[in-house]
GROMACS .gro file of C-alpha atoms in nm:
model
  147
    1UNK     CA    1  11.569   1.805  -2.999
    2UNK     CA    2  11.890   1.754  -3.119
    3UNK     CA    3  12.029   1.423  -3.135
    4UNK     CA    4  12.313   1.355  -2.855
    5UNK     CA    5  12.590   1.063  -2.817
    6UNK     CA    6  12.465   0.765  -2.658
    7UNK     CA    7  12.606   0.788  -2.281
    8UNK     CA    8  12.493   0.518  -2.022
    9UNK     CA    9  12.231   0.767  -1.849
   10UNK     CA   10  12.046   0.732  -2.156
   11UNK     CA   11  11.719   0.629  -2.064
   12UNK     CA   12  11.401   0.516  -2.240
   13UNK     CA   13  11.292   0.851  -2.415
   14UNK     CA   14  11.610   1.011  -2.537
   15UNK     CA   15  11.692   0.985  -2.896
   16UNK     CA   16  11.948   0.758  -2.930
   17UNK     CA   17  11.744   0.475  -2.742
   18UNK     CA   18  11.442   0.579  -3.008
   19UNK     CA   19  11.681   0.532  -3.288
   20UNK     CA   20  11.809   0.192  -3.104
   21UNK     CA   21  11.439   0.065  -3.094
   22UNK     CA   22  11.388   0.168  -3.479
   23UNK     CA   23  11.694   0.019  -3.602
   24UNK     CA   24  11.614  -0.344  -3.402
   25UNK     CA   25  11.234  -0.287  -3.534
   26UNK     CA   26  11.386  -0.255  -3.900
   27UNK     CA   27  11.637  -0.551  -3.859
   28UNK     CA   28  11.340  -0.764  -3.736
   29UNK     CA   29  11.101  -0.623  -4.034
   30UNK     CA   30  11.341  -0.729  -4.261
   31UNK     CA   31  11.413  -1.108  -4.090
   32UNK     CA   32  11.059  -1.169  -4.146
   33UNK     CA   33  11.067  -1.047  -4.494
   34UNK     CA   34  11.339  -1.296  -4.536
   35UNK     CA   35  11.154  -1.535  -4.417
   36UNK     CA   36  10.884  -1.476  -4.631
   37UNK     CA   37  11.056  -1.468  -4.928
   38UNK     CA   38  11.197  -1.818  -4.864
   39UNK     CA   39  10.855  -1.946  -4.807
   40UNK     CA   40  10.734  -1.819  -5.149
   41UNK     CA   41  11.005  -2.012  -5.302
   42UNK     CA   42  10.953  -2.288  -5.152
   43UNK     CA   43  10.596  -2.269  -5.201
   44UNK     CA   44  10.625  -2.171  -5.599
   45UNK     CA   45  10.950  -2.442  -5.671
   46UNK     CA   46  10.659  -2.715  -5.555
   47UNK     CA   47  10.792  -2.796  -5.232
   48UNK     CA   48  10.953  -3.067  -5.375
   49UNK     CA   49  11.255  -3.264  -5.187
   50UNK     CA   50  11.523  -3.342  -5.357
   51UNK     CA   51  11.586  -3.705  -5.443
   52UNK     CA   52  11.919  -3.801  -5.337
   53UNK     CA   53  12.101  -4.072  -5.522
   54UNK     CA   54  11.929  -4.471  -5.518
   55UNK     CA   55  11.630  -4.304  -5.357
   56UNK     CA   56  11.292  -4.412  -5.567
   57UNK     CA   57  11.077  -4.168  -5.650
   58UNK     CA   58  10.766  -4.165  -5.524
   59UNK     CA   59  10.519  -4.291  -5.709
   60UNK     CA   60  10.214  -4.046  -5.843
   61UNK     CA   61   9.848  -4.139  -5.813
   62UNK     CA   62   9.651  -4.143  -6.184
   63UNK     CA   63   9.483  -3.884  -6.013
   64UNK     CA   64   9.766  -3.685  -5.993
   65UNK     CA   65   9.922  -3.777  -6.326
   66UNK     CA   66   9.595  -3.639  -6.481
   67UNK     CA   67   9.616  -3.319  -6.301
   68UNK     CA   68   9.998  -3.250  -6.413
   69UNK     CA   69   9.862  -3.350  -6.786
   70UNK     CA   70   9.546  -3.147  -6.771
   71UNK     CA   71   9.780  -2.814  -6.625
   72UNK     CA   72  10.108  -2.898  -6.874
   73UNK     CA   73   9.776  -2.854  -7.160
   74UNK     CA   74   9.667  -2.586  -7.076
   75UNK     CA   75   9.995  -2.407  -6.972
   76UNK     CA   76  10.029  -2.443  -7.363
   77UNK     CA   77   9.709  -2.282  -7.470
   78UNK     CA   78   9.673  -1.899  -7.345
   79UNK     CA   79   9.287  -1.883  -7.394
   80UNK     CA   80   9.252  -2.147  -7.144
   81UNK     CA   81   9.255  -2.136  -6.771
   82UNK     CA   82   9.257  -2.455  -6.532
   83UNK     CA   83   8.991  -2.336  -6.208
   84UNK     CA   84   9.025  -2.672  -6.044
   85UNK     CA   85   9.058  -3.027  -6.073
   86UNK     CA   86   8.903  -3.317  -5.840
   87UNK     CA   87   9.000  -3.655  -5.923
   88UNK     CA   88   8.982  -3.697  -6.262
   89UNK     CA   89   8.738  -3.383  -6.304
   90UNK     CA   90   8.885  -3.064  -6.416
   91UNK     CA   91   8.682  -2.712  -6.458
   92UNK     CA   92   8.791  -2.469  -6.662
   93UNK     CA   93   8.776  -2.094  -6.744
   94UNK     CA   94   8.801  -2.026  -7.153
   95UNK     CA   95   8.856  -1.698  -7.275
   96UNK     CA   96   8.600  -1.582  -7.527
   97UNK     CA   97   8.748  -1.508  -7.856
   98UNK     CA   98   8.722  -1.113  -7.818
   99UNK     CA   99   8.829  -1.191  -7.445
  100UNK     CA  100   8.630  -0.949  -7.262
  101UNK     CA  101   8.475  -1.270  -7.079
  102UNK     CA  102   8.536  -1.602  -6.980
  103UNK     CA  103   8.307  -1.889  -7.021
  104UNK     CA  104   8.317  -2.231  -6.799
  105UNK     CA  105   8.351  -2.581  -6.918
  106UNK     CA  106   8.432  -2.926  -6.764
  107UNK     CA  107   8.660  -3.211  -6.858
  108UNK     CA  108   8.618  -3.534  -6.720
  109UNK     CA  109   8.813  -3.899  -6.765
  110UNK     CA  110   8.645  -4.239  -6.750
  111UNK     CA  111   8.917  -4.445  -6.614
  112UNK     CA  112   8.721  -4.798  -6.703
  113UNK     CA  113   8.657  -4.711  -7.061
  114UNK     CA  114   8.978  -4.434  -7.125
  115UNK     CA  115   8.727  -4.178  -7.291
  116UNK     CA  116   8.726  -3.802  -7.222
  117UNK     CA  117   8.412  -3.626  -7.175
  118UNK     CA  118   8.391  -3.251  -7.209
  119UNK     CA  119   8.134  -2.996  -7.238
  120UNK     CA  120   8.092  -2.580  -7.149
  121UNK     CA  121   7.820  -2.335  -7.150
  122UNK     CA  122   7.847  -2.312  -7.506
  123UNK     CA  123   7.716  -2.624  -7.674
  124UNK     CA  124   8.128  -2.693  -7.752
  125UNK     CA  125   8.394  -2.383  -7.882
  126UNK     CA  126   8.666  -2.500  -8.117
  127UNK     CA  127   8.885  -2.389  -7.826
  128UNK     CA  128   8.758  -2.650  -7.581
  129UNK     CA  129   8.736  -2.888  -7.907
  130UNK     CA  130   9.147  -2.837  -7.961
  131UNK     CA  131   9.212  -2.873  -7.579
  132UNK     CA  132   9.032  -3.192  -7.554
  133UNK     CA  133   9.227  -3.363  -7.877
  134UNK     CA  134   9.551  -3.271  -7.725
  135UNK     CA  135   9.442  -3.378  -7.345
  136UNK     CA  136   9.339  -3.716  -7.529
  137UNK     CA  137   9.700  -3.755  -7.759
  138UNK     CA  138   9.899  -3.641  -7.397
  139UNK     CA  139   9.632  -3.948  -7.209
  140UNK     CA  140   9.665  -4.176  -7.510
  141UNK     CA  141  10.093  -4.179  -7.454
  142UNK     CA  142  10.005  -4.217  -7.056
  143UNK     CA  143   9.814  -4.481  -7.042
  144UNK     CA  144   9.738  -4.659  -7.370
  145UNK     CA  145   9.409  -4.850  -7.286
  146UNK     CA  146   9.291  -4.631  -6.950
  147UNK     CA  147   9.446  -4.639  -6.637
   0.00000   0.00000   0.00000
């Protein structure tokens, strides 16, 4: 069929109303992708609000201090992967040194005493070793004698 010029007896199956219906389908595939897109962003930039002048900023939990710490870390060290963190608990994925595999290891921070305990299914790699002594200098400038 050949396409015609859209007249007003144009009904539901001629061409021009199937290329109506495609064009409003695309227009609405592409608001949502929009939409999407702005969500990711929003999502990825932390969802943050922005603090307008004389507002205080809210204040973080130690909980949530340690997290940003543990993450800023090991956002330094590419053999080391942050799984999840809970509290003041934080598991870990370390790359072996050939990295074909990944081993697992835990930090963990004793808020009374200020001391960070570590270990992974190793016995303790020099790579968990040097993430610990810079988690400890980074919790040493936070809070000097624990939280």
């Amino acid at each position: 069929m050949t396409d015609q010029p859209h007249t007003p007896e144009d009904g539901e199956d001629t061409p021009t109303a199937w290329r109506r219906a495609t064009n409003v389908a695309k227009k609405l595939a592409l608001g949502a992708l929009v939409i999407g897109a702005f969500a990711l962003l929003a999502r990825h930039s932390g969802g943050q609000p922005i603090a307008t002048d004389g507002a205080p900023e809210p204040e973080r939990s130690p909980e949530a201090e340690f997290a940003a710490i543990v993450r800023k870390v090991a956002a330094g060290r590419s053999d080391i992967k942050v799984v999840s963190i809970n509290g003041f608990f934080a598991e870990l994925g370390i790359r072996s040194r050939s990295g074909r595999s990944h081993g697992q290891a835990h930090v963990y921070y004793d808020v009374e005493t200020g001391r960070l305990g570590a270990g992974d299914m190793y016995g303790g790699t020099a790579r968990l070793r040097g993430f610990v002594r810079e988690l400890e200098e980074r919790l040493a400038e936070m809070w000097p004698v624990g939280v």
